Tab-separated table of C-alpha atoms in Angstrom:
chain	number	residue	atom	x	y	z
A	1	MET	CA	153.384	-76.560	-225.841
A	2	ALA	CA	155.848	-79.627	-227.100
A	3	ILE	CA	154.195	-83.095	-228.197
A	4	PRO	CA	156.136	-86.197	-229.050
A	5	THR	CA	155.832	-87.264	-232.271
A	6	GLY	CA	155.916	-90.094	-233.838
A	7	ASP	CA	159.753	-90.187	-234.016
A	8	GLY	CA	160.496	-89.058	-230.447
A	9	GLU	CA	161.191	-85.676	-231.315
A	10	PRO	CA	158.743	-83.466	-229.521
A	11	ARG	CA	157.491	-80.405	-231.718
A	12	LEU	CA	155.423	-77.565	-230.749
A	13	THR	CA	151.569	-78.018	-231.595
A	14	HIS	CA	150.991	-74.134	-232.430
A	15	LEU	CA	153.366	-74.859	-235.652
A	16	ASP	CA	152.407	-76.739	-238.930
A	17	GLU	CA	154.737	-78.575	-240.321
A	18	ALA	CA	155.989	-75.464	-243.167
A	19	GLY	CA	156.461	-74.003	-239.688
A	20	ARG	CA	153.961	-71.270	-239.423
A	21	ALA	CA	151.963	-70.708	-236.566
A	22	VAL	CA	148.598	-72.272	-236.735
A	23	MET	CA	145.142	-72.070	-234.215
A	24	VAL	CA	145.392	-76.003	-232.231
A	25	ASP	CA	142.448	-78.059	-234.046
A	26	VAL	CA	140.448	-78.999	-230.751
A	27	SER	CA	137.531	-80.106	-232.408
A	28	ASP	CA	137.212	-83.814	-231.609
A	29	LYS	CA	138.815	-83.449	-227.739
A	30	PRO	CA	136.521	-83.999	-225.797
A	31	ASP	CA	134.550	-81.107	-222.644
A	32	THR	CA	135.855	-81.895	-220.255
A	33	ARG	CA	136.212	-79.755	-216.528
A	34	ARG	CA	139.184	-77.225	-216.489
A	35	ASP	CA	140.892	-75.349	-213.822
A	36	ALA	CA	144.232	-72.457	-214.311
A	37	THR	CA	145.906	-71.210	-211.649
A	38	ALA	CA	148.358	-68.611	-212.101
A	39	ARG	CA	150.849	-66.683	-209.314
A	40	GLY	CA	153.405	-63.547	-208.741
A	41	ARG	CA	153.649	-60.528	-207.302
A	42	VAL	CA	154.557	-57.087	-207.820
A	43	SER	CA	157.572	-55.869	-204.965
A	44	MET	CA	157.381	-52.310	-203.958
A	45	GLN	CA	159.020	-50.611	-201.034
A	46	PRO	CA	156.738	-50.728	-197.561
A	47	ALA	CA	155.049	-47.290	-197.994
A	48	THR	CA	153.790	-47.911	-200.684
A	49	LEU	CA	152.201	-51.278	-199.292
A	50	GLU	CA	151.382	-48.761	-196.839
A	51	LEU	CA	149.448	-46.505	-198.575
A	52	ILE	CA	147.764	-49.271	-200.881
A	53	LEU	CA	146.934	-51.320	-197.739
A	54	ALA	CA	145.614	-47.792	-196.266
A	55	GLY	CA	143.228	-46.830	-199.545
A	56	ARG	CA	145.307	-43.504	-199.710
A	57	MET	CA	146.340	-44.033	-203.218
A	58	PRO	CA	145.678	-40.998	-205.247
A	59	LYS	CA	143.668	-42.971	-208.380
A	60	GLY	CA	141.898	-44.537	-205.745
A	61	ASP	CA	141.181	-48.567	-204.655
A	62	VAL	CA	144.390	-50.048	-206.264
A	63	LEU	CA	143.285	-53.312	-205.156
A	64	ALA	CA	140.083	-53.313	-206.175
A	65	THR	CA	140.841	-51.870	-209.734
A	66	ALA	CA	143.514	-54.195	-209.478
A	67	ARG	CA	140.740	-57.070	-209.725
A	68	ILE	CA	138.259	-56.416	-211.247
A	69	ALA	CA	141.271	-55.690	-214.285
A	70	GLY	CA	142.709	-58.781	-213.850
A	71	ILE	CA	138.766	-60.111	-214.178
A	72	MET	CA	137.757	-58.698	-217.849
A	73	ALA	CA	141.835	-59.359	-219.112
A	74	ALA	CA	141.217	-62.946	-218.558
A	75	LYS	CA	137.619	-62.706	-220.436
A	76	ARG	CA	139.226	-61.212	-223.791
A	77	THR	CA	142.327	-64.036	-223.184
A	78	SER	CA	141.989	-64.465	-226.685
A	79	GLU	CA	141.721	-60.638	-228.279
A	80	LEU	CA	145.427	-60.326	-226.708
A	81	ILE	CA	146.920	-63.599	-226.901
A	82	PRO	CA	147.333	-64.778	-231.189
A	83	LEU	CA	146.380	-68.310	-231.695
A	84	CYS	CA	144.242	-68.233	-227.877
A	85	HIS	CA	140.966	-70.040	-228.579
A	86	PRO	CA	138.128	-67.807	-227.584
A	87	LEU	CA	136.289	-69.524	-224.147
A	88	SER	CA	133.831	-69.290	-222.105
A	89	LEU	CA	134.654	-69.339	-219.197
A	90	SER	CA	132.748	-70.602	-215.684
A	91	SER	CA	134.689	-68.863	-213.517
A	92	VAL	CA	137.614	-66.051	-213.016
A	93	ALA	CA	139.007	-64.778	-209.680
A	94	VAL	CA	141.060	-63.018	-208.898
A	95	ASP	CA	143.367	-62.111	-204.849
A	96	LEU	CA	145.437	-59.376	-204.013
A	97	VAL	CA	147.007	-59.991	-200.658
A	98	ALA	CA	149.844	-58.535	-198.156
A	99	SER	CA	152.861	-59.932	-198.226
A	100	GLU	CA	154.534	-61.037	-195.250
A	101	ASP	CA	157.464	-59.288	-195.670
A	102	GLY	CA	155.657	-56.162	-196.188
A	103	ALA	CA	157.318	-55.382	-199.555
A	104	ALA	CA	155.230	-56.848	-202.227
A	105	ILE	CA	151.695	-57.537	-203.540
A	106	GLU	CA	151.147	-60.923	-204.285
A	107	ILE	CA	148.595	-62.312	-206.869
A	108	VAL	CA	146.750	-65.657	-207.255
A	109	ALA	CA	144.740	-66.156	-210.483
A	110	ARG	CA	142.189	-68.449	-210.805
A	111	ALA	CA	139.936	-69.280	-213.895
A	112	ARG	CA	137.066	-72.617	-214.670
A	113	THR	CA	135.187	-73.719	-217.993
A	114	THR	CA	134.319	-76.848	-219.480
A	115	GLY	CA	135.862	-77.441	-222.657
A	116	PRO	CA	138.805	-78.738	-225.243
A	117	THR	CA	141.288	-76.799	-224.249
A	118	GLY	CA	142.915	-75.505	-220.558
A	119	VAL	CA	142.859	-72.067	-219.459
A	120	GLU	CA	146.180	-71.705	-218.235
A	121	MET	CA	146.433	-68.561	-220.562
A	122	GLU	CA	142.880	-67.275	-218.943
A	123	ALA	CA	144.813	-67.086	-215.215
A	124	LEU	CA	148.086	-65.799	-216.796
A	125	THR	CA	146.139	-63.019	-218.425
A	126	ALA	CA	144.758	-62.094	-215.131
A	127	ALA	CA	147.624	-62.362	-213.001
A	128	CYS	CA	149.556	-60.635	-215.668
A	129	VAL	CA	147.038	-58.087	-215.397
A	130	ALA	CA	146.176	-57.388	-212.304
A	131	ALA	CA	149.812	-56.146	-211.556
A	132	LEU	CA	149.831	-53.991	-214.408
A	133	THR	CA	146.646	-52.215	-213.184
A	134	LEU	CA	148.411	-51.992	-209.619
A	135	TYR	CA	151.771	-51.422	-211.348
A	136	ASP	CA	150.134	-48.478	-212.685
A	137	MET	CA	148.168	-46.897	-210.274
A	138	CYS	CA	151.686	-46.310	-207.894
A	139	LYS	CA	153.693	-46.085	-210.230
A	140	ALA	CA	153.632	-42.239	-209.478
A	141	VAL	CA	154.475	-43.063	-205.633
A	142	ASP	CA	157.137	-45.845	-206.292
A	143	ARG	CA	158.682	-45.870	-209.667
A	144	GLY	CA	160.744	-48.990	-208.258
A	145	MET	CA	158.327	-51.619	-208.190
A	146	ARG	CA	159.274	-54.768	-209.870
A	147	ILE	CA	156.629	-56.812	-210.929
A	148	GLU	CA	157.575	-61.003	-210.601
A	149	ALA	CA	157.450	-64.504	-210.366
A	150	MET	CA	154.458	-64.631	-212.875
A	151	ARG	CA	153.738	-68.648	-213.479
A	152	VAL	CA	150.710	-71.398	-213.964
A	153	VAL	CA	151.004	-72.865	-210.734
A	154	GLN	CA	148.160	-75.410	-210.838
A	155	LYS	CA	146.036	-76.982	-214.359
A	156	SER	CA	143.834	-80.258	-214.152
A	157	GLY	CA	141.148	-81.067	-216.762
A	158	GLY	CA	143.513	-82.610	-219.534
A	159	ARG	CA	146.265	-84.571	-220.942
A	160	THR	CA	148.767	-83.141	-218.859
A	161	ASP	CA	148.013	-81.563	-215.256
A	162	ILE	CA	150.316	-79.064	-213.569
A	163	ARG	CA	150.815	-78.568	-209.410
A	164	ASP	CA	152.884	-76.498	-208.295
A	165	GLN	CA	153.810	-76.081	-204.191
A	166	ILE	CA	150.859	-73.476	-202.788
A	167	ASP	CA	150.502	-71.983	-199.685
A	168	PRO	CA	147.529	-73.259	-198.329
A	169	ARG	CA	146.070	-69.738	-196.468
A	170	GLN	CA	146.196	-68.698	-200.717
A	171	GLU	CA	145.122	-72.040	-202.125
A	172	GLY	CA	140.874	-72.436	-203.589
A	173	THR	CA	138.843	-73.261	-205.963
A	174	CYS	CA	136.791	-70.535	-208.079
A	175	PRO	CA	133.752	-70.175	-206.702
């Protein structure tokens, strides 16, 4: 993230004065409730989606496995992303639903904590690993699948909030 400096030039928060990567010191920041939502999709052939929804993929229940993989990944984000703070997550939810066009699985991942730093990376990690798991479980049937449009669509509780357009059917909060 770029933050403004006294001279008006933005600087990256994960670089020190010498340009070396550092973990941001959050020890003086107050604990607040932090929420983030990430979205993405895995596009595929309609026949592949039909197999997933019918539970007929050779590797098993694709949606349940991808959901659990996403949740597990969120809990390990700091081990995967350098300089990411380890967080005590209050909640992680991953939803995977068939797209209306019948050619994709839409992924929505939500993360929540109370602490001095946000959970955007945890939500993104959950969505990305859910997508990778889905891809892995279906690649024997459809090599043309595409992981697309991974992004943070909502974050709150910190210095800046993000609010993207979210389909009301997919909006919600972590349980």
